[in-house]
Each structure stands twice: as C-alpha cells, then as structure tokens.
Amino acid sequence: MIRIVAAFSSAVALAGCAAFPAAPGAPSARENHESRQVVELIGYTQKVAALQAEEQQRELNASSQIFTKDRGAYGRVRLALLLALPGTAFNDDARAVALLESLAGASESPTGAMHQFAGLLHAQISERLREQRRTAQLKEQLEALKAVERKIIEREQARPR
C-alpha cells in the first residue's frame, strides 16, 4: 500500500512539474524538433548531391510526393533544396524560390529553425537567380558590342585605300 501511495505521489508531482513553463532561454520541444529536421535536411541534401542522376531523380520524385501529401514547412524546404541543387538535370531555382516564398515571408522575424533556414535558402537562391539574370544581360550586351565591332571592321576593310 505504501508503494502505491508513493508511486501515485511521484506521478502527481511529475504531472504538476509538467505544467510549469520551460526555463527562460531553454529551447522548446518544437524548436528542438525543428532544429533536428533542419540538420537532417542538410545531411539529406548532401547525400542526394553525391548520388547518380537516376537516383537523384528518384529522390526528387519522393520529395515531390511528400510535398503533395503535406504542404508544410518540412516538405517545402526538402523539395526546394533538391530543386536548388546545382548540376542536376532538374535544377529549377525559380520554383525553389516560389516554394520558399511563403516560409521566408511568413513574418517579419521568423522564430523557428525551419523558417529561419527557409529564409536563408530563399535569400541565397534569389541572389543566385539575380546573378544569373545579370550574367545573361551582360552576355547580350557583349554580343551586341561584338556585332558592332564586326560591322566597323567590315566597313574598314571595305573602304578603299
């Protein structure tokens, strides 16, 4: 009987402690879970980057299915990471940015690890897209200048001496 009372008392004491808020500055269970997910996604992306093209495509298909079933932050970031992998046949930075848009702009200062990571990815991929556009513009300008130069050379060669 004493054991039962002691066990019951212990259970009540533990249950009472669970009602107290976590210590200030201590990460919550949700924050810990999100942090673990972010680390898992980084490792997963590194693993996929090292795979052969067919296996990468399978992983993209699996991530697309996960995202179709659950459009939450984890599925969005997972799919965006794969779409943003450079050197893959399915690289699509514009689609990756679109997937991250809602997470990166969710609030003025995202608090969760997944939202912070999504914000970082969004900024990095967006900057890469801007640089790609700028490079394309510069190439076009260079081609236009080369065309002008060719015309000038042709006129000079055609001019009697």
PDB file of C-alpha atoms in Angstrom:
ATOM      1  CA  MET A   1       0.000   0.000   0.000  1.00  0.00           C
ATOM      2  CA  ILE A   2       2.842   2.371   0.817  1.00  0.00           C
ATOM      3  CA  ARG A   3       4.387   1.663  -2.592  1.00  0.00           C
ATOM      4  CA  ILE A   4       1.149   2.514  -4.356  1.00  0.00           C
ATOM      5  CA  VAL A   5       0.837   5.784  -2.430  1.00  0.00           C
ATOM      6  CA  ALA A   6       4.494   6.613  -3.138  1.00  0.00           C
ATOM      7  CA  ALA A   7       4.093   5.856  -6.844  1.00  0.00           C
ATOM      8  CA  PHE A   8       0.894   7.892  -7.006  1.00  0.00           C
ATOM      9  CA  SER A   9       2.562  10.798  -5.190  1.00  0.00           C
ATOM     10  CA  SER A  10       5.511  10.677  -7.592  1.00  0.00           C
ATOM     11  CA  ALA A  11       3.204  10.639 -10.583  1.00  0.00           C
ATOM     12  CA  VAL A  12       1.235  13.613  -9.266  1.00  0.00           C
ATOM     13  CA  ALA A  13       4.451  15.535  -8.562  1.00  0.00           C
ATOM     14  CA  LEU A  14       5.804  14.855 -12.069  1.00  0.00           C
ATOM     15  CA  ALA A  15       2.497  15.784 -13.657  1.00  0.00           C
ATOM     16  CA  GLY A  16       2.498  19.021 -11.694  1.00  0.00           C
ATOM     17  CA  CYS A  17       6.017  19.842 -12.890  1.00  0.00           C
ATOM     18  CA  ALA A  18       4.955  19.360 -16.498  1.00  0.00           C
ATOM     19  CA  ALA A  19       2.529  22.259 -16.137  1.00  0.00           C
ATOM     20  CA  PHE A  20       5.326  24.718 -15.358  1.00  0.00           C
ATOM     21  CA  PRO A  21       6.692  26.644 -18.336  1.00  0.00           C
ATOM     22  CA  ALA A  22      10.189  25.858 -19.545  1.00  0.00           C
ATOM     23  CA  ALA A  23      13.028  27.897 -18.159  1.00  0.00           C
ATOM     24  CA  PRO A  24      13.604  31.183 -19.990  1.00  0.00           C
ATOM     25  CA  GLY A  25      16.011  30.712 -22.863  1.00  0.00           C
ATOM     26  CA  ALA A  26      15.560  26.936 -22.898  1.00  0.00           C
ATOM     27  CA  PRO A  27      14.505  25.622 -26.327  1.00  0.00           C
ATOM     28  CA  SER A  28      11.051  24.112 -26.514  1.00  0.00           C
ATOM     29  CA  ALA A  29      10.395  20.607 -27.777  1.00  0.00           C
ATOM     30  CA  ARG A  30       9.075  22.113 -31.028  1.00  0.00           C
ATOM     31  CA  GLU A  31      12.250  24.157 -31.511  1.00  0.00           C
ATOM     32  CA  ASN A  32      14.401  21.098 -30.832  1.00  0.00           C
ATOM     33  CA  HIS A  33      12.367  19.074 -33.318  1.00  0.00           C
ATOM     34  CA  GLU A  34      12.678  21.765 -35.995  1.00  0.00           C
ATOM     35  CA  SER A  35      16.411  22.094 -35.387  1.00  0.00           C
ATOM     36  CA  ARG A  36      16.844  18.350 -35.813  1.00  0.00           C
ATOM     37  CA  GLN A  37      14.791  18.478 -39.012  1.00  0.00           C
ATOM     38  CA  VAL A  38      16.981  21.256 -40.425  1.00  0.00           C
ATOM     39  CA  VAL A  39      20.148  19.280 -39.681  1.00  0.00           C
ATOM     40  CA  GLU A  40      18.517  16.188 -41.214  1.00  0.00           C
ATOM     41  CA  LEU A  41      17.618  18.129 -44.375  1.00  0.00           C
ATOM     42  CA  ILE A  42      21.171  19.437 -44.756  1.00  0.00           C
ATOM     43  CA  GLY A  43      22.572  15.915 -44.473  1.00  0.00           C
ATOM     44  CA  TYR A  44      19.923  14.574 -46.844  1.00  0.00           C
ATOM     45  CA  THR A  45      20.776  17.201 -49.450  1.00  0.00           C
ATOM     46  CA  GLN A  46      24.477  16.390 -49.217  1.00  0.00           C
ATOM     47  CA  LYS A  47      23.667  12.697 -49.666  1.00  0.00           C
ATOM     48  CA  VAL A  48      21.477  13.372 -52.717  1.00  0.00           C
ATOM     49  CA  ALA A  49      24.136  15.622 -54.272  1.00  0.00           C
ATOM     50  CA  ALA A  50      26.548  12.683 -54.267  1.00  0.00           C
ATOM     51  CA  LEU A  51      24.104  10.269 -55.963  1.00  0.00           C
ATOM     52  CA  GLN A  52      23.939   9.324 -59.632  1.00  0.00           C
ATOM     53  CA  ALA A  53      21.448  11.189 -61.841  1.00  0.00           C
ATOM     54  CA  GLU A  54      18.829   8.407 -61.814  1.00  0.00           C
ATOM     55  CA  GLU A  55      18.927   8.147 -58.033  1.00  0.00           C
ATOM     56  CA  GLN A  56      18.701  11.931 -57.722  1.00  0.00           C
ATOM     57  CA  GLN A  57      15.592  11.852 -59.911  1.00  0.00           C
ATOM     58  CA  ARG A  58      14.054   9.186 -57.657  1.00  0.00           C
ATOM     59  CA  GLU A  59      14.737  11.352 -54.604  1.00  0.00           C
ATOM     60  CA  LEU A  60      13.156  14.344 -56.351  1.00  0.00           C
ATOM     61  CA  ASN A  61      10.065  12.249 -57.127  1.00  0.00           C
ATOM     62  CA  ALA A  62       9.883  11.079 -53.493  1.00  0.00           C
ATOM     63  CA  SER A  63      10.208  14.656 -52.231  1.00  0.00           C
ATOM     64  CA  SER A  64       7.519  15.801 -54.656  1.00  0.00           C
ATOM     65  CA  GLN A  65       5.191  13.119 -53.306  1.00  0.00           C
ATOM     66  CA  ILE A  66       5.944  14.134 -49.717  1.00  0.00           C
ATOM     67  CA  PHE A  67       5.168  17.742 -50.596  1.00  0.00           C
ATOM     68  CA  THR A  68       1.944  16.754 -52.365  1.00  0.00           C
ATOM     69  CA  LYS A  69       0.739  14.923 -49.244  1.00  0.00           C
ATOM     70  CA  ASP A  70       1.921  17.541 -46.738  1.00  0.00           C
ATOM     71  CA  ARG A  71       2.496  21.109 -47.853  1.00  0.00           C
ATOM     72  CA  GLY A  72       4.080  22.054 -44.533  1.00  0.00           C
ATOM     73  CA  ALA A  73       7.452  23.678 -43.954  1.00  0.00           C
ATOM     74  CA  TYR A  74       9.420  20.409 -43.931  1.00  0.00           C
ATOM     75  CA  GLY A  75       8.086  19.229 -47.290  1.00  0.00           C
ATOM     76  CA  ARG A  76       8.552  22.656 -48.863  1.00  0.00           C
ATOM     77  CA  VAL A  77      12.146  23.034 -47.715  1.00  0.00           C
ATOM     78  CA  ARG A  78      13.029  19.450 -48.664  1.00  0.00           C
ATOM     79  CA  LEU A  79      11.716  19.879 -52.208  1.00  0.00           C
ATOM     80  CA  ALA A  80      13.224  23.359 -52.572  1.00  0.00           C
ATOM     81  CA  LEU A  81      16.650  22.076 -51.504  1.00  0.00           C
ATOM     82  CA  LEU A  82      16.566  19.405 -54.197  1.00  0.00           C
ATOM     83  CA  LEU A  83      15.328  21.798 -56.873  1.00  0.00           C
ATOM     84  CA  ALA A  84      18.129  24.214 -55.992  1.00  0.00           C
ATOM     85  CA  LEU A  85      20.883  21.579 -56.216  1.00  0.00           C
ATOM     86  CA  PRO A  86      23.340  22.853 -58.808  1.00  0.00           C
ATOM     87  CA  GLY A  87      24.451  20.498 -61.549  1.00  0.00           C
ATOM     88  CA  THR A  88      21.318  18.377 -61.570  1.00  0.00           C
ATOM     89  CA  ALA A  89      19.111  17.803 -64.587  1.00  0.00           C
ATOM     90  CA  PHE A  90      16.103  19.067 -62.633  1.00  0.00           C
ATOM     91  CA  ASN A  91      17.634  22.253 -61.180  1.00  0.00           C
ATOM     92  CA  ASP A  92      14.883  24.878 -61.007  1.00  0.00           C
ATOM     93  CA  ASP A  93      15.861  27.829 -58.835  1.00  0.00           C
ATOM     94  CA  ALA A  94      12.731  29.792 -59.732  1.00  0.00           C
ATOM     95  CA  ARG A  95      10.466  27.001 -58.488  1.00  0.00           C
ATOM     96  CA  ALA A  96      12.603  26.563 -55.358  1.00  0.00           C
ATOM     97  CA  VAL A  97      12.238  30.274 -54.560  1.00  0.00           C
ATOM     98  CA  ALA A  98       8.483  30.051 -55.112  1.00  0.00           C
ATOM     99  CA  LEU A  99       8.256  27.132 -52.683  1.00  0.00           C
ATOM    100  CA  LEU A 100      10.190  29.037 -50.018  1.00  0.00           C
ATOM    101  CA  GLU A 101       8.383  32.342 -50.531  1.00  0.00           C
ATOM    102  CA  SER A 102       5.604  31.664 -48.037  1.00  0.00           C
ATOM    103  CA  LEU A 103       8.039  30.488 -45.365  1.00  0.00           C
ATOM    104  CA  ALA A 104      10.593  33.233 -45.864  1.00  0.00           C
ATOM    105  CA  GLY A 105       7.962  35.960 -45.765  1.00  0.00           C
ATOM    106  CA  ALA A 106       5.814  34.349 -43.062  1.00  0.00           C
ATOM    107  CA  SER A 107       6.613  37.025 -40.519  1.00  0.00           C
ATOM    108  CA  GLU A 108       8.936  39.933 -40.002  1.00  0.00           C
ATOM    109  CA  SER A 109      11.296  37.844 -37.868  1.00  0.00           C
ATOM    110  CA  PRO A 110      10.796  34.098 -38.207  1.00  0.00           C
ATOM    111  CA  THR A 111      11.375  32.343 -34.915  1.00  0.00           C
ATOM    112  CA  GLY A 112      11.504  28.657 -35.749  1.00  0.00           C
ATOM    113  CA  ALA A 113      14.630  26.980 -37.073  1.00  0.00           C
ATOM    114  CA  MET A 114      12.830  25.768 -40.196  1.00  0.00           C
ATOM    115  CA  HIS A 115      11.552  29.270 -41.028  1.00  0.00           C
ATOM    116  CA  GLN A 116      14.978  30.776 -40.427  1.00  0.00           C
ATOM    117  CA  PHE A 117      16.588  28.141 -42.639  1.00  0.00           C
ATOM    118  CA  ALA A 118      13.927  28.713 -45.312  1.00  0.00           C
ATOM    119  CA  GLY A 119      14.629  32.451 -45.149  1.00  0.00           C
ATOM    120  CA  LEU A 120      18.349  31.849 -45.607  1.00  0.00           C
ATOM    121  CA  LEU A 121      17.755  29.488 -48.542  1.00  0.00           C
ATOM    122  CA  HIS A 122      15.303  31.911 -50.112  1.00  0.00           C
ATOM    123  CA  ALA A 123      17.819  34.750 -49.908  1.00  0.00           C
ATOM    124  CA  GLN A 124      20.668  32.629 -51.306  1.00  0.00           C
ATOM    125  CA  ILE A 125      18.687  31.171 -54.199  1.00  0.00           C
ATOM    126  CA  SER A 126      17.109  34.546 -55.014  1.00  0.00           C
ATOM    127  CA  GLU A 127      20.559  36.114 -55.164  1.00  0.00           C
ATOM    128  CA  ARG A 128      21.758  33.316 -57.449  1.00  0.00           C
ATOM    129  CA  LEU A 129      18.799  33.986 -59.749  1.00  0.00           C
ATOM    130  CA  ARG A 130      19.585  37.715 -59.806  1.00  0.00           C
ATOM    131  CA  GLU A 131      23.205  36.964 -60.693  1.00  0.00           C
ATOM    132  CA  GLN A 132      22.134  34.589 -63.452  1.00  0.00           C
ATOM    133  CA  ARG A 133      19.862  37.278 -64.915  1.00  0.00           C
ATOM    134  CA  ARG A 134      22.645  39.846 -64.680  1.00  0.00           C
ATOM    135  CA  THR A 135      25.063  37.453 -66.391  1.00  0.00           C
ATOM    136  CA  ALA A 136      22.574  36.892 -69.213  1.00  0.00           C
ATOM    137  CA  GLN A 137      22.170  40.658 -69.644  1.00  0.00           C
ATOM    138  CA  LEU A 138      25.925  41.150 -69.763  1.00  0.00           C
ATOM    139  CA  LYS A 139      26.282  38.366 -72.340  1.00  0.00           C
ATOM    140  CA  GLU A 140      23.654  40.026 -74.511  1.00  0.00           C
ATOM    141  CA  GLN A 141      25.434  43.366 -74.226  1.00  0.00           C
ATOM    142  CA  LEU A 142      28.744  41.721 -75.097  1.00  0.00           C
ATOM    143  CA  GLU A 143      27.224  40.069 -78.172  1.00  0.00           C
ATOM    144  CA  ALA A 144      25.743  43.404 -79.263  1.00  0.00           C
ATOM    145  CA  LEU A 145      29.136  45.097 -78.871  1.00  0.00           C
ATOM    146  CA  LYS A 146      30.829  42.300 -80.822  1.00  0.00           C
ATOM    147  CA  ALA A 147      28.294  42.768 -83.630  1.00  0.00           C
ATOM    148  CA  VAL A 148      29.028  46.497 -83.730  1.00  0.00           C
ATOM    149  CA  GLU A 149      32.760  45.782 -83.736  1.00  0.00           C
ATOM    150  CA  ARG A 150      32.368  43.339 -86.644  1.00  0.00           C
ATOM    151  CA  LYS A 151      30.444  45.926 -88.660  1.00  0.00           C
ATOM    152  CA  ILE A 152      33.134  48.529 -88.025  1.00  0.00           C
ATOM    153  CA  ILE A 153      35.867  46.104 -89.076  1.00  0.00           C
ATOM    154  CA  GLU A 154      33.919  45.147 -92.207  1.00  0.00           C
ATOM    155  CA  ARG A 155      33.495  48.838 -93.135  1.00  0.00           C
ATOM    156  CA  GLU A 156      37.174  49.487 -92.590  1.00  0.00           C
ATOM    157  CA  GLN A 157      38.131  46.519 -94.750  1.00  0.00           C
ATOM    158  CA  ALA A 158      35.682  47.508 -97.488  1.00  0.00           C
ATOM    159  CA  ARG A 159      36.929  51.097 -97.625  1.00  0.00           C
ATOM    160  CA  PRO A 160      39.332  51.800-100.490  1.00  0.00           C
ATOM    161  CA  ARG A 161      42.865  52.663 -99.519  1.00  0.00           C
TER     162      ARG A 161
END
